[in-house]
PDB file of C-alpha atoms in Angstrom:
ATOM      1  CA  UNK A   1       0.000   0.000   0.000  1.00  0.00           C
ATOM      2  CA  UNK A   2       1.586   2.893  -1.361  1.00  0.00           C
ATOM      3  CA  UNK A   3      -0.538   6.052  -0.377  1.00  0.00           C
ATOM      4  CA  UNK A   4       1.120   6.661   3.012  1.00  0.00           C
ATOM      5  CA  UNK A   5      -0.973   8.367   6.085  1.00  0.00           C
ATOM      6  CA  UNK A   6      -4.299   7.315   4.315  1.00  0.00           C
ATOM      7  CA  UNK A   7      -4.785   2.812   4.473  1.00  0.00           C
ATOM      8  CA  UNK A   8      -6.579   0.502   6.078  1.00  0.00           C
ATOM      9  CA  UNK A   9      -5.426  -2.625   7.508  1.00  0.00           C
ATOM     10  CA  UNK A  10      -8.592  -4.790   7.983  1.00  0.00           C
ATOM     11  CA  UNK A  11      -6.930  -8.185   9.430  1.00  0.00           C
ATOM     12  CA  UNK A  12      -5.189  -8.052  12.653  1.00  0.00           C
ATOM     13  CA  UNK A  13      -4.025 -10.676  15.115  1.00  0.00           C
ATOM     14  CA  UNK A  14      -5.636 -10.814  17.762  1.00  0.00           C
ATOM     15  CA  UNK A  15      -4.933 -13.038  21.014  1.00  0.00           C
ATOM     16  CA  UNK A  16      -7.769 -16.003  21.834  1.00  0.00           C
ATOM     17  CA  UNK A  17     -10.246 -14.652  24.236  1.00  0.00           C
ATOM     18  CA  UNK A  18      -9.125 -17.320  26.565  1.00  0.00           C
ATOM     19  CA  UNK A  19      -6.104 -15.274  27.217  1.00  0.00           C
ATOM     20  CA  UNK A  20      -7.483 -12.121  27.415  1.00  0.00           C
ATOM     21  CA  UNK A  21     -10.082 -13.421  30.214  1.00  0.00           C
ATOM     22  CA  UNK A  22      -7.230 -14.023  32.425  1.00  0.00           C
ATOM     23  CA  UNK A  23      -6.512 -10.672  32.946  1.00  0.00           C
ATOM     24  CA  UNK A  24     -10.104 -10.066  34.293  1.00  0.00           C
ATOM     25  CA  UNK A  25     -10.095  -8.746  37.462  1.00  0.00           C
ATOM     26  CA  UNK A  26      -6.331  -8.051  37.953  1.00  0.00           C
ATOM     27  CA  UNK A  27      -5.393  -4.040  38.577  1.00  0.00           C
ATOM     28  CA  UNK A  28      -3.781  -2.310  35.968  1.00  0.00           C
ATOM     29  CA  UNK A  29      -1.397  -1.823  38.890  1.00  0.00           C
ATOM     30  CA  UNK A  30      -0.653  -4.902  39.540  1.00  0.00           C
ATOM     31  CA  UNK A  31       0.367  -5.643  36.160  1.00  0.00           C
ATOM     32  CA  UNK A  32       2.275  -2.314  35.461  1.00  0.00           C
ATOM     33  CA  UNK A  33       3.791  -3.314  38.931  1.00  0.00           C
ATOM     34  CA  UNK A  34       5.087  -6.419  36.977  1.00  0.00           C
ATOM     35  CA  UNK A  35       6.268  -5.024  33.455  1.00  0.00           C
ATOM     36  CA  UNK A  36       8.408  -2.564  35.698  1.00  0.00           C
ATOM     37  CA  UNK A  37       6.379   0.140  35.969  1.00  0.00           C
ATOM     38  CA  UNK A  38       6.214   0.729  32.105  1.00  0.00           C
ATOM     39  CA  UNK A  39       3.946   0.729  29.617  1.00  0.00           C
ATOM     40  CA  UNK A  40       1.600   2.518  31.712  1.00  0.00           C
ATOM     41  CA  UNK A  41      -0.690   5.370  29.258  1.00  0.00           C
ATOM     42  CA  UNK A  42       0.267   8.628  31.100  1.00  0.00           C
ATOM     43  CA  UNK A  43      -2.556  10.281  32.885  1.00  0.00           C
ATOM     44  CA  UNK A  44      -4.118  12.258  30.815  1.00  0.00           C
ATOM     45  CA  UNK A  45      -6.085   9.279  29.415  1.00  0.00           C
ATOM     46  CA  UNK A  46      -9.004   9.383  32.146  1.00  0.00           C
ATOM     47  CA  UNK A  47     -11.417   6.872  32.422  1.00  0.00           C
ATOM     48  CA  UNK A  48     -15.188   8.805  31.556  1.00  0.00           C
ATOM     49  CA  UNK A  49     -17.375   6.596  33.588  1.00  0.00           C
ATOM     50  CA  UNK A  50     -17.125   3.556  35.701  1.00  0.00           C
ATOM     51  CA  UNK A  51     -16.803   0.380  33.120  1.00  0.00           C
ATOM     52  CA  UNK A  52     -13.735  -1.723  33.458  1.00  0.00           C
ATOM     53  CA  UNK A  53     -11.916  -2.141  30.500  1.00  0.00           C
ATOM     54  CA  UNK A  54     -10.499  -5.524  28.853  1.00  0.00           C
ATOM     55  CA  UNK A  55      -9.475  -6.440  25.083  1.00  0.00           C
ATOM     56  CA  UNK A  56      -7.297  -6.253  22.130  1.00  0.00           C
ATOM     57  CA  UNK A  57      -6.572  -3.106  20.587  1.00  0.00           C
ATOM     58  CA  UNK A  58      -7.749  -2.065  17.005  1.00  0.00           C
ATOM     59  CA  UNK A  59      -5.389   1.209  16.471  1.00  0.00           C
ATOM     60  CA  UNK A  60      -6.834   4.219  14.680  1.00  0.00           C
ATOM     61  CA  UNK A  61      -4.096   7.327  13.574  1.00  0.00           C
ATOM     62  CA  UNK A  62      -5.965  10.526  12.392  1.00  0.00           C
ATOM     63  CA  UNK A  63      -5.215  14.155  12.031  1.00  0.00           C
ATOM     64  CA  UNK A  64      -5.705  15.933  14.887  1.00  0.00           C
ATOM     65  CA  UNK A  65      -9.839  17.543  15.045  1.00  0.00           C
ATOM     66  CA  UNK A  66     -10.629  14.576  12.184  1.00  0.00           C
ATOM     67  CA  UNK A  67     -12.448  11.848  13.248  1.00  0.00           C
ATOM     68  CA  UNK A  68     -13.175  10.058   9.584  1.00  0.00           C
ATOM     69  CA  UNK A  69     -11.020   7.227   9.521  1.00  0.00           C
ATOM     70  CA  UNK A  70     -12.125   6.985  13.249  1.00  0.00           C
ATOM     71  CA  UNK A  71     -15.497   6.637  11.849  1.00  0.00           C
ATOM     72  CA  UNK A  72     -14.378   3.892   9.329  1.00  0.00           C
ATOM     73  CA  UNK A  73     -12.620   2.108  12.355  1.00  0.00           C
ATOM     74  CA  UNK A  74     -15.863   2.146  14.462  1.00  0.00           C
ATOM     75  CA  UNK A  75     -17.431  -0.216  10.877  1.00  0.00           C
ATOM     76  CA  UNK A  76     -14.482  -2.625  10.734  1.00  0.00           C
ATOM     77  CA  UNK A  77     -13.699  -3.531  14.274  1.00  0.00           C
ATOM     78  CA  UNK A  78     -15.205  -6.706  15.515  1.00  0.00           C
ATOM     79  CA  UNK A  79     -16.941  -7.434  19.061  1.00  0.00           C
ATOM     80  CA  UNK A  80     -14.702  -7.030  21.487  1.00  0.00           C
ATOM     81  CA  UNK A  81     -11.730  -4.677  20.085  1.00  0.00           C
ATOM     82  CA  UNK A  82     -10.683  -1.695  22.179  1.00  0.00           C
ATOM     83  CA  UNK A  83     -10.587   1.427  19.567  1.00  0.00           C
ATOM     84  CA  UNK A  84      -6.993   3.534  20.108  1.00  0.00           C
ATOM     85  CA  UNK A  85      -7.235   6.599  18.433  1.00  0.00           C
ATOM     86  CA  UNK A  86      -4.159   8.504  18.082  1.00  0.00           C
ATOM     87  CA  UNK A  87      -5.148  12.274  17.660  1.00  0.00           C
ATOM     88  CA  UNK A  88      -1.657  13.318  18.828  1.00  0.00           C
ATOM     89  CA  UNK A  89      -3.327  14.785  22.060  1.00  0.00           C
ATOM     90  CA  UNK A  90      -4.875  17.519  20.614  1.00  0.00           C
ATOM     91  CA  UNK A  91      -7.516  18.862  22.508  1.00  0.00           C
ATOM     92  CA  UNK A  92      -9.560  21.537  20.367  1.00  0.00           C
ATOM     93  CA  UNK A  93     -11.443  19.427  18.703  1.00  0.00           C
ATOM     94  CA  UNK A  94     -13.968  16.757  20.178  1.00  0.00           C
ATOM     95  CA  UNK A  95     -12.896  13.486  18.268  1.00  0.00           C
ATOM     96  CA  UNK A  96     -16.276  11.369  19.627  1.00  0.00           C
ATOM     97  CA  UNK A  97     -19.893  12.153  21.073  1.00  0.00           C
ATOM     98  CA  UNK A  98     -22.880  10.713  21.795  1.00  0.00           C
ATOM     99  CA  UNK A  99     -23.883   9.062  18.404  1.00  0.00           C
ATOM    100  CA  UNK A 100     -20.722   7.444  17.354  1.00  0.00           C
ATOM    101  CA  UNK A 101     -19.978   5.984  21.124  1.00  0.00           C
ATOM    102  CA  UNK A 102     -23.749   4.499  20.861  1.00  0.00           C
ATOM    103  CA  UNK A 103     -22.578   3.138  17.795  1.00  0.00           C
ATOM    104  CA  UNK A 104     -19.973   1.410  19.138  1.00  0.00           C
ATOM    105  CA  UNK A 105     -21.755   0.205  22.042  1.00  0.00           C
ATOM    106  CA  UNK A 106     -24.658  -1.131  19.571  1.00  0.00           C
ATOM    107  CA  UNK A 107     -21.478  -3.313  17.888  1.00  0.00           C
ATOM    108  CA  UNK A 108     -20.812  -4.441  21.004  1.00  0.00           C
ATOM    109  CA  UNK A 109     -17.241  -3.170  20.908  1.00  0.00           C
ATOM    110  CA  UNK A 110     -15.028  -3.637  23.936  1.00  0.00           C
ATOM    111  CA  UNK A 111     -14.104  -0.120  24.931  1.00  0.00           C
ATOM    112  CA  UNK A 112     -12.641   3.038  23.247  1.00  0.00           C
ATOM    113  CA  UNK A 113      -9.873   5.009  24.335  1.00  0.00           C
ATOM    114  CA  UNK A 114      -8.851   8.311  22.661  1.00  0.00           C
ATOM    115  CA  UNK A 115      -5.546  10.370  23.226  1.00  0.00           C
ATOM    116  CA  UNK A 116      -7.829  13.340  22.484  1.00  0.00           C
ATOM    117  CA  UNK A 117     -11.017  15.296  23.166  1.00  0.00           C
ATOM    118  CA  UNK A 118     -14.470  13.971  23.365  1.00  0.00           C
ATOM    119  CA  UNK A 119     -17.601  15.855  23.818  1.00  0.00           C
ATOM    120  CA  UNK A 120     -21.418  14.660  25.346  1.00  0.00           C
ATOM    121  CA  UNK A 121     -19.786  13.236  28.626  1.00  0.00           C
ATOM    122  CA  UNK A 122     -22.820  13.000  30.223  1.00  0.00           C
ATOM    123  CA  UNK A 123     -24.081  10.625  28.140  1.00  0.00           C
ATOM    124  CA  UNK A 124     -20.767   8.853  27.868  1.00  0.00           C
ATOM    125  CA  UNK A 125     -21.030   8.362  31.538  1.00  0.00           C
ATOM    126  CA  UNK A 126     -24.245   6.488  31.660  1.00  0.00           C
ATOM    127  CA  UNK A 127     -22.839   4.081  29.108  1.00  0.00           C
ATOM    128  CA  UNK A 128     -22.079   0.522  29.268  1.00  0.00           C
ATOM    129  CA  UNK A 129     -19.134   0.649  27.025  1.00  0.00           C
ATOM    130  CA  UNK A 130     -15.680   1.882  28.822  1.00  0.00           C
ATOM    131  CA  UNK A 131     -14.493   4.826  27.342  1.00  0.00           C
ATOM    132  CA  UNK A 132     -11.148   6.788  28.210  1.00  0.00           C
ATOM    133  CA  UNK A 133     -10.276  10.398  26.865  1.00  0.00           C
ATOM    134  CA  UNK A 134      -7.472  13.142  27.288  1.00  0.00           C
ATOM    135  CA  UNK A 135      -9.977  15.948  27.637  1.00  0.00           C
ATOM    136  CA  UNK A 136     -13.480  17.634  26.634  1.00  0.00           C
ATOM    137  CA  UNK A 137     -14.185  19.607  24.039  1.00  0.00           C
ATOM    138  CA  UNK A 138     -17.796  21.007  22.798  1.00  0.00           C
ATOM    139  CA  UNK A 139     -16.446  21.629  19.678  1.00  0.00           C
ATOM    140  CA  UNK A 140     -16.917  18.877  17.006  1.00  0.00           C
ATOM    141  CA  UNK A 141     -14.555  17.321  14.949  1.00  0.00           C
ATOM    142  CA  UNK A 142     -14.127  17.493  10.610  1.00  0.00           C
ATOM    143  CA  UNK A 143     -14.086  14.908   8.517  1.00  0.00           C
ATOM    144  CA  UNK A 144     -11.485  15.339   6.032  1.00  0.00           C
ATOM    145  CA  UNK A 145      -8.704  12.839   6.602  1.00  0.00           C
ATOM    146  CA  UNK A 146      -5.777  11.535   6.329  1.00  0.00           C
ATOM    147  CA  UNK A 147      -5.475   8.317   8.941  1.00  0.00           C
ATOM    148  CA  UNK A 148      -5.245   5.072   9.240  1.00  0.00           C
ATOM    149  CA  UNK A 149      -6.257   1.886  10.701  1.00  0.00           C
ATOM    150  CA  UNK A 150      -4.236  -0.685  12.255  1.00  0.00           C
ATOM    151  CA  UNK A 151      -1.105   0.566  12.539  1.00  0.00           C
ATOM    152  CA  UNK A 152       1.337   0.844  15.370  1.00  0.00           C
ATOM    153  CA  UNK A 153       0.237   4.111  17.104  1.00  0.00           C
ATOM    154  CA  UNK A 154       1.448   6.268  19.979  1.00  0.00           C
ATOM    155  CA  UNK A 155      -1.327   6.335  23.124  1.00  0.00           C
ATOM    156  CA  UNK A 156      -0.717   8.381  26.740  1.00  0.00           C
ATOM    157  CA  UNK A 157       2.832   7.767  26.187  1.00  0.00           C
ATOM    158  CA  UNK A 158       3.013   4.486  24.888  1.00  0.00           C
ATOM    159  CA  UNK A 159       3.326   2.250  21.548  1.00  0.00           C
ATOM    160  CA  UNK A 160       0.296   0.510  20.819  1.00  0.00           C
ATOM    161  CA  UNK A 161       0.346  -2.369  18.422  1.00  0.00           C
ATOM    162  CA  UNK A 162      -3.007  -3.767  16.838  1.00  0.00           C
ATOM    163  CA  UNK A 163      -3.584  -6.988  19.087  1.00  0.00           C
ATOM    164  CA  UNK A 164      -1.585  -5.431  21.879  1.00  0.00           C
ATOM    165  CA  UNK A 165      -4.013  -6.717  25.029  1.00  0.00           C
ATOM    166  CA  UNK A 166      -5.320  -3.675  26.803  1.00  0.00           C
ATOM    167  CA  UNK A 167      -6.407  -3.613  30.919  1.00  0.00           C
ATOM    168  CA  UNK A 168      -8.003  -0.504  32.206  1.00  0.00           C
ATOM    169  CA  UNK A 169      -9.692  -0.044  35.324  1.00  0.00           C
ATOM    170  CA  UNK A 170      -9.771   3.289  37.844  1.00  0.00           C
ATOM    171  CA  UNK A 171      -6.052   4.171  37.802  1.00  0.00           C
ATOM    172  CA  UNK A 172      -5.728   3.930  33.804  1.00  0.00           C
ATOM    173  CA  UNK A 173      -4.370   1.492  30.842  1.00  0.00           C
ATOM    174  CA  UNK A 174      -1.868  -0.752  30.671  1.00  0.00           C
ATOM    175  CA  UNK A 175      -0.651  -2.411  27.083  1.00  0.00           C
ATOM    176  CA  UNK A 176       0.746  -5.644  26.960  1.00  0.00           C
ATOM    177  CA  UNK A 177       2.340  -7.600  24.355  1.00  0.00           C
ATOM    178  CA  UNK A 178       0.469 -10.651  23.795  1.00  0.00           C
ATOM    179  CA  UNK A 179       4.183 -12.975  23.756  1.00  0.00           C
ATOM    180  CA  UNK A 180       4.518 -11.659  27.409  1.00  0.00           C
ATOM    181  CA  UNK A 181       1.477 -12.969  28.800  1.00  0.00           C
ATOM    182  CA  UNK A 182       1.798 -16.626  30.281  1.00  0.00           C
ATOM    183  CA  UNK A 183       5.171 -14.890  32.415  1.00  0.00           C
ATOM    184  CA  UNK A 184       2.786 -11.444  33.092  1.00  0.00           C
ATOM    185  CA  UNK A 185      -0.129 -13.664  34.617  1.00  0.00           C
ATOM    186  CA  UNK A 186       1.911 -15.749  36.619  1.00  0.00           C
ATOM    187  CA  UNK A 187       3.910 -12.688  37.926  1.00  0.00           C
ATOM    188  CA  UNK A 188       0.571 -10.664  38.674  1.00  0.00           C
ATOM    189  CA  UNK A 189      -1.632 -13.274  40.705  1.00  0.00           C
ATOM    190  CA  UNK A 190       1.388 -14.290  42.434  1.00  0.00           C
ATOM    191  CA  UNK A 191       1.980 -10.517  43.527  1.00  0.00           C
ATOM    192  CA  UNK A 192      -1.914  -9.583  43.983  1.00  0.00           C
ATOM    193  CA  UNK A 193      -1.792 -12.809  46.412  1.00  0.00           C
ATOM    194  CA  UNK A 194       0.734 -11.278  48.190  1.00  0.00           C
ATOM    195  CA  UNK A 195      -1.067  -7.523  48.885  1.00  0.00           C
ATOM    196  CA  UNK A 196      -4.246  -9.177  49.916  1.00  0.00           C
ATOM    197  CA  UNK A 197      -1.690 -11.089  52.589  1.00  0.00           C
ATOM    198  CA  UNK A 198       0.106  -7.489  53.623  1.00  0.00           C
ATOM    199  CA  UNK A 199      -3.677  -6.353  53.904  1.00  0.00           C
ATOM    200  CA  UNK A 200      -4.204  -8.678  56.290  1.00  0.00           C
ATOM    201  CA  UNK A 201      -1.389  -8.198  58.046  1.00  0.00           C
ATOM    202  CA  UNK A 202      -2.181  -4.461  58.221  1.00  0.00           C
ATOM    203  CA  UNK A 203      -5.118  -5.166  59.714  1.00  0.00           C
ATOM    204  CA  UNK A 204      -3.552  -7.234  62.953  1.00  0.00           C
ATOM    205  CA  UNK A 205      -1.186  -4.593  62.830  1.00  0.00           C
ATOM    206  CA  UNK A 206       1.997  -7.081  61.884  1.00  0.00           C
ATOM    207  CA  UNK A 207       2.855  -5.322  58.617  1.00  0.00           C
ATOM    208  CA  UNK A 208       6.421  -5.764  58.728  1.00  0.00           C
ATOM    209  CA  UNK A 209       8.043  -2.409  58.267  1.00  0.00           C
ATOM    210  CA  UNK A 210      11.506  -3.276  58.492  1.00  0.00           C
ATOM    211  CA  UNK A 211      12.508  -2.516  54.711  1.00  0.00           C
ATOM    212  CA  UNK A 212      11.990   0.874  54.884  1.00  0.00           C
ATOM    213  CA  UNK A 213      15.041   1.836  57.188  1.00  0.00           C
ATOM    214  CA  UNK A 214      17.488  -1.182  55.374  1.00  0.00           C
ATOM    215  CA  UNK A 215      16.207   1.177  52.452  1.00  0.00           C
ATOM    216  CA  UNK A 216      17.526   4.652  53.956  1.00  0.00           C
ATOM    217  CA  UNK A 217      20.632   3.187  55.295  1.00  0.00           C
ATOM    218  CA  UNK A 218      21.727   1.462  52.068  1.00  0.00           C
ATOM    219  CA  UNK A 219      21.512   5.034  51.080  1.00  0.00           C
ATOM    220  CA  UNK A 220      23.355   6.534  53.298  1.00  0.00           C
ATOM    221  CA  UNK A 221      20.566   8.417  55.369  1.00  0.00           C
ATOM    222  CA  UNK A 222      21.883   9.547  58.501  1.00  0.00           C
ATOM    223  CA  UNK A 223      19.408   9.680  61.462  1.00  0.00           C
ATOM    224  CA  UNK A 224      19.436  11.812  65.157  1.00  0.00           C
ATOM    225  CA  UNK A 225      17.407  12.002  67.517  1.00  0.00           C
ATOM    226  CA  UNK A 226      17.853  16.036  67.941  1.00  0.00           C
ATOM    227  CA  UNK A 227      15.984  18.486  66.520  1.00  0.00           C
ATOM    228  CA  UNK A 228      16.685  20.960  63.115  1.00  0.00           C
ATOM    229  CA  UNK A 229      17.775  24.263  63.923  1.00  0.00           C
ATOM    230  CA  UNK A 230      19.201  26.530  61.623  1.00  0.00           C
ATOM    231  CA  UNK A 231      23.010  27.666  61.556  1.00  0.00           C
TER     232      UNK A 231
END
């Protein structure tokens, strides 16, 4: 495909649902916790109402204030996908309202996410269909072009590949590369295990606290027991 900034990709890989429904229920932080800490969207992309958020993603690059290749995107993806629309953060232009996230919802897509502005948030927020944004914007969108659709995109921050897995909950998104999961699941439930055992532990009031000052003295903190005053 030749005519670069305007194609479609219609075919992605996408990762059996069986995989994907093992990340139900685990926090994006506990995951993040487990990739390092990366590959965390930034926060800017806001969760609009209260909907948790699980699937592969279906990637969507437009111009910044255009939303038709978006619109394309919303006809092609199947049950399931997670939109990612990569509108380079711009903000002055609502990329999605009302209609087109009813749309969506209707197809019974699994979520939408948009580094970008949307616009009818109330109704967004009585939706069933998880929705994430980088602002609001009353001001609608044109329909112009270029774009396209299923390529590797840039989200909050972070690469997003077409199949990439995505979790969102309260705190944000996390992507994940589908050849990392069988390690990342392991790694998560193992460590999710252990906070609801530190939980615990808080509550009898045996949280063991000791790591903290090994932590200050490997770095060379110094402590006294009188008080500051200045020289």
């Amino acid at each position: 495909m030749s005519n670069v900034g305007m194609r479609v990709y219609s075919n992605i890989n996408r990762p059996t649902k069986e995989v994907i429904k093992q990340f139900n229920g685990l926090p994006v932080s506990v995951i993040a916790d487990n990739m390092n800490r990366m590959f965390c969207m930034n926060s800017k992309i806001r969760p609009i109402n209260d909907v948790p958020l699980l699937g592969p993603a279906f990637t969507v690059k437009t111009r910044p204030g255009d939303n038709l290749i978006f619109h394309k995107a919303l006809d092609l993806a199947q049950p399931g996908d997670i939109l990612v629309v990569d509108a380079q953060g711009d903000l002055t232009n609502a990329i999605m309202g009302e209609l087109m996230a009813l749309w969506a919802q209707k197809r019974e897509l699994g979520g939408i996410i948009i580094d970008g502005a949307i616009r009818d948030v109330r109704a967004l927020k009585e939706m069933d269909i998880p929705i994430y944004a980088a602002g609001v914007n009353p001001r609608g969108p044109y329909k112009d072009g270029p774009g396209e659709i299923n390529v590797p995109i840039s989200c909050g921050g972070v690469v997003v590949q077409p199949g990439d897995i995505l979790v969102g909950d309260d705190d944000g998104v996390v992507v994940i590369n589908p050849k990392d999961t069988d390690e990342l699941l392991e790694k998560s439930k193992a460590k999710l295990l252990k906070e609801q055992q530190e939980m615990e532990a808080i509550s009898n009031m045996n949280w063991d606290r000791t790591w903290v000052d090994k932590n200050l003295e490997d770095r060379g903190c110094e402590f006294t027991d009188k008080s500051f005053t200045l020289k």
